[in-house]
Amino acid sequence: MLALKQHTMRKAIKIGVASLLLITASSCSSSFQLRGSYLDANSKEQICIRKGESEQTASYPITNGNFTIQTSCKQPAPATLYLLDEHGKAQKEVDFFIEKGELSVDLNEETPMVKGGRLNKEKVRFEKEVALLYQKFEKEILSLVDQNIGKEEIEEAIQKKAIQVIDSNVAIIEKYKKRNQKNIFGAELEQYLFAAQLTKEQLLKELTP
């Protein structure tokens, strides 16, 4: 249940950030380069990049397990990198920021993240911290399920624990938002904060008799 809500939140956040940036972000047009690797690639797989929520995309081949994305565009800006199979279906998806610096991504990793550049470094640190929080939450859920208590009691205990996790998540968001108030990552964090608070409200309603 919480995982589904998190997925929905992420989609809404991407749209919200793109809209916010049209109003708040200052950007300049310059060259951008991202190098990546995917050792398991076959000859028909390719990389696709989409900037913000735009329908405009650009495709790049994977040659001997490596690829390079190089273009001129406004930056900093949010973007999504897709690994597409031979049918054009996304196998992997990585959100990142187009920005100055040496950017790289290893698609062989279980959870790929674009590294390099100030904003992407902040995003990686933030996502790792949040991931550790939810990994701990999942372990606690498994522990609750193993207990010899009724189904309703387990569901209520999970919901209460989920609210605690969201509060911890909000604290992490606030920490990163404070030091990214004047950049586009701060705009993204603002949307994460709104989504987390909305999810908490929904859980509280579900707990109300």
PDB file of C-alpha atoms in Angstrom:
ATOM      1  CA  MET A   1       0.000   0.000   0.000  1.00  0.00           C
ATOM      2  CA  LEU A   2       2.691   2.502   1.039  1.00  0.00           C
ATOM      3  CA  ALA A   3       4.917   1.475  -1.894  1.00  0.00           C
ATOM      4  CA  LEU A   4       2.085   2.198  -4.352  1.00  0.00           C
ATOM      5  CA  LYS A   5       1.500   5.582  -2.802  1.00  0.00           C
ATOM      6  CA  GLN A   6       5.237   6.345  -3.007  1.00  0.00           C
ATOM      7  CA  HIS A   7       5.239   5.482  -6.731  1.00  0.00           C
ATOM      8  CA  THR A   8       2.221   7.733  -7.377  1.00  0.00           C
ATOM      9  CA  MET A   9       3.882  10.491  -5.379  1.00  0.00           C
ATOM     10  CA  ARG A  10       7.044  10.307  -7.502  1.00  0.00           C
ATOM     11  CA  LYS A  11       5.051  10.716 -10.731  1.00  0.00           C
ATOM     12  CA  ALA A  12       3.176  13.713  -9.310  1.00  0.00           C
ATOM     13  CA  ILE A  13       6.421  15.218  -8.046  1.00  0.00           C
ATOM     14  CA  LYS A  14       8.067  15.034 -11.480  1.00  0.00           C
ATOM     15  CA  ILE A  15       5.121  16.917 -13.024  1.00  0.00           C
ATOM     16  CA  GLY A  16       5.052  19.447 -10.190  1.00  0.00           C
ATOM     17  CA  VAL A  17       8.767  20.147 -10.381  1.00  0.00           C
ATOM     18  CA  ALA A  18       8.655  20.640 -14.131  1.00  0.00           C
ATOM     19  CA  SER A  19       5.827  23.165 -13.663  1.00  0.00           C
ATOM     20  CA  LEU A  20       7.630  24.978 -10.857  1.00  0.00           C
ATOM     21  CA  LEU A  21      10.809  25.280 -12.888  1.00  0.00           C
ATOM     22  CA  LEU A  22       9.027  27.103 -15.673  1.00  0.00           C
ATOM     23  CA  ILE A  23       8.411  29.851 -13.134  1.00  0.00           C
ATOM     24  CA  THR A  24      11.324  29.738 -10.687  1.00  0.00           C
ATOM     25  CA  ALA A  25      14.443  28.322 -12.328  1.00  0.00           C
ATOM     26  CA  SER A  26      17.086  30.517 -13.889  1.00  0.00           C
ATOM     27  CA  SER A  27      19.054  28.654 -16.538  1.00  0.00           C
ATOM     28  CA  CYS A  28      21.545  29.163 -19.310  1.00  0.00           C
ATOM     29  CA  SER A  29      22.160  27.214 -22.479  1.00  0.00           C
ATOM     30  CA  SER A  30      25.457  25.320 -22.647  1.00  0.00           C
ATOM     31  CA  SER A  31      26.909  21.937 -23.531  1.00  0.00           C
ATOM     32  CA  PHE A  32      26.126  18.900 -21.429  1.00  0.00           C
ATOM     33  CA  GLN A  33      27.751  15.465 -21.339  1.00  0.00           C
ATOM     34  CA  LEU A  34      26.938  12.257 -19.481  1.00  0.00           C
ATOM     35  CA  ARG A  35      28.934   9.047 -19.844  1.00  0.00           C
ATOM     36  CA  GLY A  36      27.469   5.687 -18.905  1.00  0.00           C
ATOM     37  CA  SER A  37      27.942   1.955 -19.034  1.00  0.00           C
ATOM     38  CA  TYR A  38      25.722  -1.089 -19.345  1.00  0.00           C
ATOM     39  CA  LEU A  39      27.710  -4.257 -19.869  1.00  0.00           C
ATOM     40  CA  ASP A  40      24.655  -6.479 -20.458  1.00  0.00           C
ATOM     41  CA  ALA A  41      23.405  -4.439 -23.403  1.00  0.00           C
ATOM     42  CA  ASN A  42      22.519  -6.136 -26.670  1.00  0.00           C
ATOM     43  CA  SER A  43      22.746  -4.557 -30.116  1.00  0.00           C
ATOM     44  CA  LYS A  44      19.103  -3.424 -30.136  1.00  0.00           C
ATOM     45  CA  GLU A  45      18.973  -1.729 -26.725  1.00  0.00           C
ATOM     46  CA  GLN A  46      19.462   2.019 -26.535  1.00  0.00           C
ATOM     47  CA  ILE A  47      19.458   4.971 -24.189  1.00  0.00           C
ATOM     48  CA  CYS A  48      16.754   7.610 -24.312  1.00  0.00           C
ATOM     49  CA  ILE A  49      16.708  10.899 -22.428  1.00  0.00           C
ATOM     50  CA  ARG A  50      13.694  13.097 -21.721  1.00  0.00           C
ATOM     51  CA  LYS A  51      14.029  16.599 -20.312  1.00  0.00           C
ATOM     52  CA  GLY A  52      11.409  17.375 -17.671  1.00  0.00           C
ATOM     53  CA  GLU A  53       7.916  16.292 -18.714  1.00  0.00           C
ATOM     54  CA  SER A  54       8.525  17.174 -22.360  1.00  0.00           C
ATOM     55  CA  GLU A  55       7.490  14.657 -24.989  1.00  0.00           C
ATOM     56  CA  GLN A  56      10.681  15.469 -26.900  1.00  0.00           C
ATOM     57  CA  THR A  57      13.273  12.737 -26.489  1.00  0.00           C
ATOM     58  CA  ALA A  58      16.681  11.892 -27.911  1.00  0.00           C
ATOM     59  CA  SER A  59      18.089   8.379 -28.360  1.00  0.00           C
ATOM     60  CA  TYR A  60      21.690   7.210 -28.092  1.00  0.00           C
ATOM     61  CA  PRO A  61      23.263   3.833 -28.971  1.00  0.00           C
ATOM     62  CA  ILE A  62      25.132   1.588 -26.543  1.00  0.00           C
ATOM     63  CA  THR A  63      28.459   0.568 -28.069  1.00  0.00           C
ATOM     64  CA  ASN A  64      30.589  -2.123 -26.410  1.00  0.00           C
ATOM     65  CA  GLY A  65      28.725  -1.563 -23.163  1.00  0.00           C
ATOM     66  CA  ASN A  66      29.258   2.218 -23.120  1.00  0.00           C
ATOM     67  CA  PHE A  67      27.302   5.285 -24.176  1.00  0.00           C
ATOM     68  CA  THR A  68      27.806   9.043 -24.223  1.00  0.00           C
ATOM     69  CA  ILE A  69      25.066  11.661 -24.149  1.00  0.00           C
ATOM     70  CA  GLN A  70      26.250  15.009 -25.413  1.00  0.00           C
ATOM     71  CA  THR A  71      24.036  17.922 -26.354  1.00  0.00           C
ATOM     72  CA  SER A  72      23.497  21.629 -25.849  1.00  0.00           C
ATOM     73  CA  CYS A  73      20.553  22.583 -23.662  1.00  0.00           C
ATOM     74  CA  LYS A  74      19.363  24.828 -20.902  1.00  0.00           C
ATOM     75  CA  GLN A  75      20.716  23.875 -17.498  1.00  0.00           C
ATOM     76  CA  PRO A  76      20.333  23.144 -14.714  1.00  0.00           C
ATOM     77  CA  ALA A  77      17.226  21.173 -15.617  1.00  0.00           C
ATOM     78  CA  PRO A  78      15.472  17.953 -14.524  1.00  0.00           C
ATOM     79  CA  ALA A  79      15.677  14.973 -16.872  1.00  0.00           C
ATOM     80  CA  THR A  80      15.023  11.234 -16.992  1.00  0.00           C
ATOM     81  CA  LEU A  81      17.275   8.630 -18.596  1.00  0.00           C
ATOM     82  CA  TYR A  82      15.666   5.432 -19.900  1.00  0.00           C
ATOM     83  CA  LEU A  83      17.191   2.122 -20.917  1.00  0.00           C
ATOM     84  CA  LEU A  84      14.966   0.878 -23.758  1.00  0.00           C
ATOM     85  CA  ASP A  85      14.732  -2.680 -25.032  1.00  0.00           C
ATOM     86  CA  GLU A  86      14.331  -3.636 -28.704  1.00  0.00           C
ATOM     87  CA  HIS A  87      10.567  -2.938 -28.481  1.00  0.00           C
ATOM     88  CA  GLY A  88      11.065   0.541 -27.031  1.00  0.00           C
ATOM     89  CA  LYS A  89       9.958  -0.515 -23.534  1.00  0.00           C
ATOM     90  CA  ALA A  90      11.771   1.074 -20.601  1.00  0.00           C
ATOM     91  CA  GLN A  91      13.809  -1.454 -18.613  1.00  0.00           C
ATOM     92  CA  LYS A  92      15.433   1.061 -16.295  1.00  0.00           C
ATOM     93  CA  GLU A  93      14.649   4.667 -15.418  1.00  0.00           C
ATOM     94  CA  VAL A  94      16.940   7.204 -13.733  1.00  0.00           C
ATOM     95  CA  ASP A  95      15.903  10.727 -12.724  1.00  0.00           C
ATOM     96  CA  PHE A  96      18.724  13.280 -12.583  1.00  0.00           C
ATOM     97  CA  PHE A  97      19.680  16.903 -13.178  1.00  0.00           C
ATOM     98  CA  ILE A  98      21.328  18.176 -16.329  1.00  0.00           C
ATOM     99  CA  GLU A  99      24.110  20.391 -15.001  1.00  0.00           C
ATOM    100  CA  LYS A 100      27.733  21.349 -15.411  1.00  0.00           C
ATOM    101  CA  GLY A 101      30.351  18.818 -14.356  1.00  0.00           C
ATOM    102  CA  GLU A 102      31.513  15.340 -15.257  1.00  0.00           C
ATOM    103  CA  LEU A 103      28.364  13.228 -15.031  1.00  0.00           C
ATOM    104  CA  SER A 104      28.307   9.444 -15.149  1.00  0.00           C
ATOM    105  CA  VAL A 105      25.917   6.551 -14.557  1.00  0.00           C
ATOM    106  CA  ASP A 106      26.395   2.797 -14.224  1.00  0.00           C
ATOM    107  CA  LEU A 107      23.242   0.995 -15.345  1.00  0.00           C
ATOM    108  CA  ASN A 108      24.667  -2.303 -14.109  1.00  0.00           C
ATOM    109  CA  GLU A 109      23.894  -1.179 -10.539  1.00  0.00           C
ATOM    110  CA  GLU A 110      20.681  -2.400  -8.916  1.00  0.00           C
ATOM    111  CA  THR A 111      19.588   1.184  -8.311  1.00  0.00           C
ATOM    112  CA  PRO A 112      21.467   3.373 -10.806  1.00  0.00           C
ATOM    113  CA  MET A 113      22.079   7.022  -9.918  1.00  0.00           C
ATOM    114  CA  VAL A 114      23.722   9.750 -11.952  1.00  0.00           C
ATOM    115  CA  LYS A 115      26.899  10.886 -10.216  1.00  0.00           C
ATOM    116  CA  GLY A 116      28.742  14.159 -10.618  1.00  0.00           C
ATOM    117  CA  GLY A 117      27.715  17.792 -10.400  1.00  0.00           C
ATOM    118  CA  ARG A 118      26.591  19.540  -7.224  1.00  0.00           C
ATOM    119  CA  LEU A 119      22.857  18.932  -7.613  1.00  0.00           C
ATOM    120  CA  ASN A 120      23.203  15.263  -8.526  1.00  0.00           C
ATOM    121  CA  LYS A 121      25.559  14.684  -5.594  1.00  0.00           C
ATOM    122  CA  GLU A 122      22.951  16.169  -3.264  1.00  0.00           C
ATOM    123  CA  LYS A 123      20.214  14.072  -4.893  1.00  0.00           C
ATOM    124  CA  VAL A 124      22.265  10.864  -4.494  1.00  0.00           C
ATOM    125  CA  ARG A 125      22.962  11.598  -0.816  1.00  0.00           C
ATOM    126  CA  PHE A 126      19.282  12.360  -0.204  1.00  0.00           C
ATOM    127  CA  GLU A 127      17.972   9.243  -1.979  1.00  0.00           C
ATOM    128  CA  LYS A 128      20.449   6.969  -0.178  1.00  0.00           C
ATOM    129  CA  GLU A 129      19.404   8.381   3.186  1.00  0.00           C
ATOM    130  CA  VAL A 130      15.719   7.897   2.395  1.00  0.00           C
ATOM    131  CA  ALA A 131      16.372   4.390   1.045  1.00  0.00           C
ATOM    132  CA  LEU A 132      18.047   3.370   4.329  1.00  0.00           C
ATOM    133  CA  LEU A 133      15.024   4.682   6.224  1.00  0.00           C
ATOM    134  CA  TYR A 134      12.589   2.585   4.181  1.00  0.00           C
ATOM    135  CA  GLN A 135      14.817  -0.498   4.305  1.00  0.00           C
ATOM    136  CA  LYS A 136      14.623  -0.312   8.094  1.00  0.00           C
ATOM    137  CA  PHE A 137      10.845   0.122   7.828  1.00  0.00           C
ATOM    138  CA  GLU A 138      10.522  -3.009   5.656  1.00  0.00           C
ATOM    139  CA  LYS A 139      12.491  -5.070   8.200  1.00  0.00           C
ATOM    140  CA  GLU A 140      10.200  -3.854  10.980  1.00  0.00           C
ATOM    141  CA  ILE A 141       7.140  -4.813   8.908  1.00  0.00           C
ATOM    142  CA  LEU A 142       8.494  -8.341   8.460  1.00  0.00           C
ATOM    143  CA  SER A 143       9.072  -8.515  12.209  1.00  0.00           C
ATOM    144  CA  LEU A 144       5.455  -7.484  12.853  1.00  0.00           C
ATOM    145  CA  VAL A 145       4.123 -10.089  10.424  1.00  0.00           C
ATOM    146  CA  ASP A 146       6.084 -12.797  12.241  1.00  0.00           C
ATOM    147  CA  GLN A 147       4.393 -11.932  15.531  1.00  0.00           C
ATOM    148  CA  ASN A 148       1.476 -14.057  16.669  1.00  0.00           C
ATOM    149  CA  ILE A 149      -1.176 -11.328  16.489  1.00  0.00           C
ATOM    150  CA  GLY A 150      -4.332 -10.817  14.454  1.00  0.00           C
ATOM    151  CA  LYS A 151      -4.458  -9.388  10.931  1.00  0.00           C
ATOM    152  CA  GLU A 152      -6.227  -6.183  12.000  1.00  0.00           C
ATOM    153  CA  GLU A 153      -3.673  -5.575  14.752  1.00  0.00           C
ATOM    154  CA  ILE A 154      -0.819  -6.064  12.280  1.00  0.00           C
ATOM    155  CA  GLU A 155      -2.366  -3.651   9.762  1.00  0.00           C
ATOM    156  CA  GLU A 156      -2.913  -1.007  12.428  1.00  0.00           C
ATOM    157  CA  ALA A 157       0.636  -1.423  13.753  1.00  0.00           C
ATOM    158  CA  ILE A 158       2.044  -1.091  10.206  1.00  0.00           C
ATOM    159  CA  GLN A 159       0.033   2.072   9.564  1.00  0.00           C
ATOM    160  CA  LYS A 160       1.222   3.635  12.815  1.00  0.00           C
ATOM    161  CA  LYS A 161       4.808   2.711  11.997  1.00  0.00           C
ATOM    162  CA  ALA A 162       4.373   4.126   8.481  1.00  0.00           C
ATOM    163  CA  ILE A 163       3.364   7.477   9.981  1.00  0.00           C
ATOM    164  CA  GLN A 164       6.529   7.482  12.097  1.00  0.00           C
ATOM    165  CA  VAL A 165       8.593   6.716   8.991  1.00  0.00           C
ATOM    166  CA  ILE A 166       6.934   9.555   7.071  1.00  0.00           C
ATOM    167  CA  ASP A 167       7.770  11.929   9.941  1.00  0.00           C
ATOM    168  CA  SER A 168      11.412  10.801   9.720  1.00  0.00           C
ATOM    169  CA  ASN A 169      11.275  11.217   5.953  1.00  0.00           C
ATOM    170  CA  VAL A 170       9.944  14.758   6.359  1.00  0.00           C
ATOM    171  CA  ALA A 171      12.862  15.559   8.675  1.00  0.00           C
ATOM    172  CA  ILE A 172      15.314  14.376   6.000  1.00  0.00           C
ATOM    173  CA  ILE A 173      13.522  16.414   3.327  1.00  0.00           C
ATOM    174  CA  GLU A 174      13.603  19.526   5.524  1.00  0.00           C
ATOM    175  CA  LYS A 175      17.337  19.073   6.125  1.00  0.00           C
ATOM    176  CA  TYR A 176      18.144  18.945   2.409  1.00  0.00           C
ATOM    177  CA  LYS A 177      15.610  21.641   1.509  1.00  0.00           C
ATOM    178  CA  LYS A 178      17.252  24.058   3.926  1.00  0.00           C
ATOM    179  CA  ARG A 179      20.564  23.865   2.087  1.00  0.00           C
ATOM    180  CA  ASN A 180      19.022  23.840  -1.411  1.00  0.00           C
ATOM    181  CA  GLN A 181      16.565  26.709  -1.084  1.00  0.00           C
ATOM    182  CA  LYS A 182      17.710  28.554  -4.205  1.00  0.00           C
ATOM    183  CA  ASN A 183      18.118  25.735  -6.731  1.00  0.00           C
ATOM    184  CA  ILE A 184      15.914  23.309  -8.644  1.00  0.00           C
ATOM    185  CA  PHE A 185      16.579  20.444  -6.227  1.00  0.00           C
ATOM    186  CA  GLY A 186      14.976  22.601  -3.547  1.00  0.00           C
ATOM    187  CA  ALA A 187      11.891  22.907  -5.784  1.00  0.00           C
ATOM    188  CA  GLU A 188      11.785  19.108  -6.110  1.00  0.00           C
ATOM    189  CA  LEU A 189      12.130  18.675  -2.350  1.00  0.00           C
ATOM    190  CA  GLU A 190       9.227  21.062  -1.809  1.00  0.00           C
ATOM    191  CA  GLN A 191       7.047  18.708  -3.848  1.00  0.00           C
ATOM    192  CA  TYR A 192       8.354  15.683  -1.924  1.00  0.00           C
ATOM    193  CA  LEU A 193       7.431  17.436   1.311  1.00  0.00           C
ATOM    194  CA  PHE A 194       3.898  18.154   0.097  1.00  0.00           C
ATOM    195  CA  ALA A 195       3.443  14.530  -1.050  1.00  0.00           C
ATOM    196  CA  ALA A 196       4.739  13.120   2.245  1.00  0.00           C
ATOM    197  CA  GLN A 197       2.391  15.308   4.267  1.00  0.00           C
ATOM    198  CA  LEU A 198      -0.537  14.304   2.048  1.00  0.00           C
ATOM    199  CA  THR A 199       0.272  10.603   2.498  1.00  0.00           C
ATOM    200  CA  LYS A 200       0.432  11.069   6.271  1.00  0.00           C
ATOM    201  CA  GLU A 201      -2.998  12.727   6.264  1.00  0.00           C
ATOM    202  CA  GLN A 202      -4.451   9.808   4.302  1.00  0.00           C
ATOM    203  CA  LEU A 203      -2.959   7.257   6.719  1.00  0.00           C
ATOM    204  CA  LEU A 204      -4.304   9.171   9.708  1.00  0.00           C
ATOM    205  CA  LYS A 205      -7.785   9.113   8.151  1.00  0.00           C
ATOM    206  CA  GLU A 206      -7.516   5.347   7.673  1.00  0.00           C
ATOM    207  CA  LEU A 207      -6.619   4.953  11.352  1.00  0.00           C
ATOM    208  CA  THR A 208      -9.561   7.084  12.529  1.00  0.00           C
ATOM    209  CA  PRO A 209     -12.409   4.829  13.787  1.00  0.00           C
TER     210      PRO A 209
END
